[in-house]
């Protein structure tokens, strides 16, 4: 009867000598066990990777829901609503919480002929920022006009306090002045 040496592990560190039939059975069993062990190791690796990914997502969710992160989102939302109220005087946020959606709603009220829902985030943000800058410039102009009007009113009060009377015709007053009159 022929005998053969059969290795019992993949490192070929353990072996036995068996006859041909038993060697075939043992080799098949060892191969099946090795295949099963490899499959289970692969399954364990996948489970570990899934666990690690879930833990990372959990940490990310914890960061996103921390008080500081929520505070920043609320501040961004409120700042956007305030700016939208400058851009569109009668702006109503209608329960919107996303700064992008607030910008879309404001631009839809400002320029209703455009389809703002299909525009990209960058486009909406750029258009909103431009409208906000324009609104700020108009506010600055209104403030400057108000200061000029206040100055003119005060000048008129000061002139009246010193006994000067406003004229209805500047040309007559100018000609009188040129002739040396008061």
C-alpha positions as YAML, in Angstrom:
chain: A
units: angstrom
residues:
- id: 1
  name: UNK
  ca: [0.00, 0.00, 0.00]
- id: 2
  name: UNK
  ca: [1.31, 3.41, -0.97]
- id: 3
  name: UNK
  ca: [1.64, 6.09, 1.64]
- id: 4
  name: UNK
  ca: [1.82, 9.79, 1.33]
- id: 5
  name: UNK
  ca: [2.67, 12.76, 3.53]
- id: 6
  name: UNK
  ca: [-0.35, 15.09, 4.10]
- id: 7
  name: UNK
  ca: [0.09, 18.63, 5.47]
- id: 8
  name: UNK
  ca: [-2.60, 19.69, 7.94]
- id: 9
  name: UNK
  ca: [-2.08, 23.46, 7.76]
- id: 10
  name: UNK
  ca: [-1.28, 26.06, 5.13]
- id: 11
  name: UNK
  ca: [2.13, 26.76, 6.63]
- id: 12
  name: UNK
  ca: [3.09, 23.13, 6.13]
- id: 13
  name: UNK
  ca: [4.30, 22.89, 9.70]
- id: 14
  name: UNK
  ca: [2.14, 19.89, 10.69]
- id: 15
  name: UNK
  ca: [1.96, 16.73, 8.65]
- id: 16
  name: UNK
  ca: [1.01, 13.05, 8.88]
- id: 17
  name: UNK
  ca: [1.70, 10.02, 6.75]
- id: 18
  name: UNK
  ca: [-1.38, 8.22, 5.51]
- id: 19
  name: UNK
  ca: [-2.30, 5.67, 2.89]
- id: 20
  name: UNK
  ca: [-3.57, 6.98, -0.45]
- id: 21
  name: UNK
  ca: [-7.33, 6.79, 0.26]
- id: 22
  name: UNK
  ca: [-7.14, 8.34, 3.72]
- id: 23
  name: UNK
  ca: [-4.74, 11.01, 2.44]
- id: 24
  name: UNK
  ca: [-7.27, 12.07, -0.22]
- id: 25
  name: UNK
  ca: [-10.09, 12.27, 2.35]
- id: 26
  name: UNK
  ca: [-7.92, 14.23, 4.79]
- id: 27
  name: UNK
  ca: [-6.68, 16.61, 2.07]
- id: 28
  name: UNK
  ca: [-10.27, 17.30, 0.97]
- id: 29
  name: UNK
  ca: [-11.34, 17.90, 4.57]
- id: 30
  name: UNK
  ca: [-8.36, 20.18, 5.24]
- id: 31
  name: UNK
  ca: [-9.08, 22.13, 2.02]
- id: 32
  name: UNK
  ca: [-12.76, 22.51, 2.95]
- id: 33
  name: UNK
  ca: [-11.85, 23.65, 6.46]
- id: 34
  name: UNK
  ca: [-9.29, 26.10, 5.09]
- id: 35
  name: UNK
  ca: [-11.85, 27.50, 2.61]
- id: 36
  name: UNK
  ca: [-14.41, 27.85, 5.41]
- id: 37
  name: UNK
  ca: [-11.86, 29.58, 7.64]
- id: 38
  name: UNK
  ca: [-10.92, 31.99, 4.82]
- id: 39
  name: UNK
  ca: [-14.59, 32.81, 4.13]
- id: 40
  name: UNK
  ca: [-15.29, 33.41, 7.81]
- id: 41
  name: UNK
  ca: [-12.21, 35.63, 8.12]
- id: 42
  name: UNK
  ca: [-13.40, 37.64, 5.11]
- id: 43
  name: UNK
  ca: [-16.89, 37.93, 6.64]
- id: 44
  name: UNK
  ca: [-15.36, 39.08, 9.93]
- id: 45
  name: UNK
  ca: [-13.28, 41.70, 8.09]
- id: 46
  name: UNK
  ca: [-16.38, 43.00, 6.29]
- id: 47
  name: UNK
  ca: [-18.31, 43.12, 9.57]
- id: 48
  name: UNK
  ca: [-15.44, 45.02, 11.20]
- id: 49
  name: UNK
  ca: [-15.33, 47.48, 8.30]
- id: 50
  name: UNK
  ca: [-19.11, 47.99, 8.52]
- id: 51
  name: UNK
  ca: [-18.82, 48.53, 12.28]
- id: 52
  name: UNK
  ca: [-16.01, 51.08, 11.80]
- id: 53
  name: UNK
  ca: [-18.03, 52.92, 9.14]
- id: 54
  name: UNK
  ca: [-21.09, 53.02, 11.41]
- id: 55
  name: UNK
  ca: [-18.97, 54.37, 14.27]
- id: 56
  name: UNK
  ca: [-17.56, 57.09, 12.00]
- id: 57
  name: UNK
  ca: [-21.08, 58.06, 10.91]
- id: 58
  name: UNK
  ca: [-22.17, 58.15, 14.54]
- id: 59
  name: UNK
  ca: [-19.27, 60.45, 15.45]
- id: 60
  name: UNK
  ca: [-20.09, 62.68, 12.47]
- id: 61
  name: UNK
  ca: [-23.75, 62.80, 13.53]
- id: 62
  name: UNK
  ca: [-22.71, 63.69, 17.07]
- id: 63
  name: UNK
  ca: [-20.57, 66.54, 15.73]
- id: 64
  name: UNK
  ca: [-23.41, 67.79, 13.50]
- id: 65
  name: UNK
  ca: [-25.88, 67.75, 16.36]
- id: 66
  name: UNK
  ca: [-23.65, 69.31, 18.97]
- id: 67
  name: UNK
  ca: [-24.79, 72.57, 20.53]
- id: 68
  name: UNK
  ca: [-22.05, 74.52, 18.76]
- id: 69
  name: UNK
  ca: [-22.94, 73.11, 15.34]
- id: 70
  name: UNK
  ca: [-26.64, 73.74, 15.86]
- id: 71
  name: UNK
  ca: [-25.87, 77.26, 17.04]
- id: 72
  name: UNK
  ca: [-23.85, 77.95, 13.90]
- id: 73
  name: UNK
  ca: [-26.65, 76.64, 11.66]
- id: 74
  name: UNK
  ca: [-29.26, 78.71, 13.50]
- id: 75
  name: UNK
  ca: [-27.06, 81.82, 13.21]
- id: 76
  name: UNK
  ca: [-26.51, 81.21, 9.49]
- id: 77
  name: UNK
  ca: [-30.26, 80.76, 8.99]
- id: 78
  name: UNK
  ca: [-31.16, 83.91, 10.94]
- id: 79
  name: UNK
  ca: [-28.48, 85.96, 9.16]
- id: 80
  name: UNK
  ca: [-29.80, 84.75, 5.80]
- id: 81
  name: UNK
  ca: [-33.39, 85.62, 6.78]
- id: 82
  name: UNK
  ca: [-32.29, 89.11, 7.88]
- id: 83
  name: UNK
  ca: [-30.42, 89.66, 4.63]
- id: 84
  name: UNK
  ca: [-33.37, 88.32, 2.63]
- id: 85
  name: UNK
  ca: [-35.61, 90.83, 4.42]
- id: 86
  name: UNK
  ca: [-33.32, 93.62, 3.18]
- id: 87
  name: UNK
  ca: [-33.39, 92.26, -0.38]
- id: 88
  name: UNK
  ca: [-37.17, 91.71, -0.41]
- id: 89
  name: UNK
  ca: [-38.96, 94.14, 1.90]
- id: 90
  name: UNK
  ca: [-41.98, 91.89, 2.63]
- id: 91
  name: UNK
  ca: [-40.03, 88.62, 2.82]
- id: 92
  name: UNK
  ca: [-41.58, 85.74, 4.76]
- id: 93
  name: UNK
  ca: [-39.35, 82.74, 5.50]
- id: 94
  name: UNK
  ca: [-42.41, 80.44, 5.62]
- id: 95
  name: UNK
  ca: [-40.70, 77.95, 7.92]
- id: 96
  name: UNK
  ca: [-37.62, 77.54, 5.74]
- id: 97
  name: UNK
  ca: [-34.49, 76.57, 7.66]
- id: 98
  name: UNK
  ca: [-31.90, 75.99, 4.94]
- id: 99
  name: UNK
  ca: [-29.99, 79.15, 4.01]
- id: 100
  name: UNK
  ca: [-30.00, 78.03, 0.37]
- id: 101
  name: UNK
  ca: [-33.78, 77.55, 0.33]
- id: 102
  name: UNK
  ca: [-34.23, 80.94, 2.00]
- id: 103
  name: UNK
  ca: [-32.07, 82.52, -0.73]
- id: 104
  name: UNK
  ca: [-34.08, 80.73, -3.43]
- id: 105
  name: UNK
  ca: [-37.36, 81.96, -1.92]
- id: 106
  name: UNK
  ca: [-36.09, 85.54, -1.66]
- id: 107
  name: UNK
  ca: [-34.83, 85.53, -5.24]
- id: 108
  name: UNK
  ca: [-38.13, 83.99, -6.42]
- id: 109
  name: UNK
  ca: [-39.95, 86.93, -4.83]
- id: 110
  name: UNK
  ca: [-37.46, 89.46, -6.18]
- id: 111
  name: UNK
  ca: [-37.32, 88.06, -9.71]
- id: 112
  name: UNK
  ca: [-40.34, 85.78, -10.19]
- id: 113
  name: UNK
  ca: [-39.81, 85.24, -13.93]
- id: 114
  name: UNK
  ca: [-36.82, 82.96, -13.33]
- id: 115
  name: UNK
  ca: [-36.99, 79.32, -12.25]
- id: 116
  name: UNK
  ca: [-34.82, 79.43, -9.14]
- id: 117
  name: UNK
  ca: [-35.50, 75.81, -8.17]
- id: 118
  name: UNK
  ca: [-33.45, 74.52, -11.10]
- id: 119
  name: UNK
  ca: [-30.50, 76.88, -10.57]
- id: 120
  name: UNK
  ca: [-27.31, 75.63, -8.94]
- id: 121
  name: UNK
  ca: [-26.32, 76.57, -5.41]
- id: 122
  name: UNK
  ca: [-23.46, 78.73, -6.67]
- id: 123
  name: UNK
  ca: [-25.75, 80.61, -9.09]
- id: 124
  name: UNK
  ca: [-28.42, 81.27, -6.44]
- id: 125
  name: UNK
  ca: [-25.82, 82.37, -3.90]
- id: 126
  name: UNK
  ca: [-24.12, 84.72, -6.36]
- id: 127
  name: UNK
  ca: [-27.43, 86.27, -7.44]
- id: 128
  name: UNK
  ca: [-28.55, 86.64, -3.82]
- id: 129
  name: UNK
  ca: [-25.25, 88.24, -2.80]
- id: 130
  name: UNK
  ca: [-25.48, 90.68, -5.71]
- id: 131
  name: UNK
  ca: [-29.05, 91.59, -4.74]
- id: 132
  name: UNK
  ca: [-27.96, 92.02, -1.10]
- id: 133
  name: UNK
  ca: [-25.11, 94.32, -2.15]
- id: 134
  name: UNK
  ca: [-27.52, 96.35, -4.26]
- id: 135
  name: UNK
  ca: [-29.94, 96.61, -1.32]
- id: 136
  name: UNK
  ca: [-27.09, 97.76, 0.96]
- id: 137
  name: UNK
  ca: [-26.08, 100.43, -1.57]
- id: 138
  name: UNK
  ca: [-29.67, 101.68, -1.77]
- id: 139
  name: UNK
  ca: [-29.83, 101.82, 2.04]
- id: 140
  name: UNK
  ca: [-26.58, 103.79, 2.08]
- id: 141
  name: UNK
  ca: [-27.96, 106.21, -0.54]
- id: 142
  name: UNK
  ca: [-31.17, 106.66, 1.46]
- id: 143
  name: UNK
  ca: [-29.13, 107.30, 4.59]
- id: 144
  name: UNK
  ca: [-26.98, 109.88, 2.75]
- id: 145
  name: UNK
  ca: [-30.09, 111.65, 1.42]
- id: 146
  name: UNK
  ca: [-31.53, 111.70, 4.91]
- id: 147
  name: UNK
  ca: [-28.35, 113.28, 6.28]
- id: 148
  name: UNK
  ca: [-28.40, 115.93, 3.53]
- id: 149
  name: UNK
  ca: [-32.05, 116.74, 4.21]
- id: 150
  name: UNK
  ca: [-31.37, 116.96, 7.95]
- id: 151
  name: UNK
  ca: [-28.46, 119.33, 7.28]
- id: 152
  name: UNK
  ca: [-30.59, 121.55, 5.04]
- id: 153
  name: UNK
  ca: [-33.39, 121.69, 7.62]
- id: 154
  name: UNK
  ca: [-30.93, 122.66, 10.34]
- id: 155
  name: UNK
  ca: [-29.40, 125.30, 8.06]
- id: 156
  name: UNK
  ca: [-32.85, 126.79, 7.45]
- id: 157
  name: UNK
  ca: [-33.56, 126.84, 11.20]
- id: 158
  name: UNK
  ca: [-30.23, 128.53, 11.90]
- id: 159
  name: UNK
  ca: [-30.88, 131.13, 9.17]
- id: 160
  name: UNK
  ca: [-34.33, 131.85, 10.57]
- id: 161
  name: UNK
  ca: [-32.88, 132.19, 14.07]
- id: 162
  name: UNK
  ca: [-30.49, 134.88, 12.80]
- id: 163
  name: UNK
  ca: [-33.32, 136.85, 11.20]
- id: 164
  name: UNK
  ca: [-32.74, 135.77, 7.61]
- id: 165
  name: UNK
  ca: [-35.86, 135.11, 5.60]
- id: 166
  name: UNK
  ca: [-36.04, 132.55, 2.86]
- id: 167
  name: UNK
  ca: [-36.90, 134.00, -0.53]
- id: 168
  name: UNK
  ca: [-39.21, 132.56, -3.06]
- id: 169
  name: UNK
  ca: [-37.11, 133.78, -5.94]
- id: 170
  name: UNK
  ca: [-33.38, 133.30, -5.76]
- id: 171
  name: UNK
  ca: [-32.76, 135.47, -8.82]
- id: 172
  name: UNK
  ca: [-34.28, 138.59, -7.22]
- id: 173
  name: UNK
  ca: [-32.28, 138.07, -4.06]
- id: 174
  name: UNK
  ca: [-29.09, 137.59, -6.07]
- id: 175
  name: UNK
  ca: [-29.68, 140.75, -8.11]
- id: 176
  name: UNK
  ca: [-30.43, 142.73, -4.95]
- id: 177
  name: UNK
  ca: [-27.21, 141.47, -3.46]
- id: 178
  name: UNK
  ca: [-25.26, 142.50, -6.56]
- id: 179
  name: UNK
  ca: [-26.70, 146.02, -6.33]
- id: 180
  name: UNK
  ca: [-25.46, 146.24, -2.76]
- id: 181
  name: UNK
  ca: [-28.79, 145.71, -1.05]
- id: 182
  name: UNK
  ca: [-29.53, 143.46, 1.84]
...
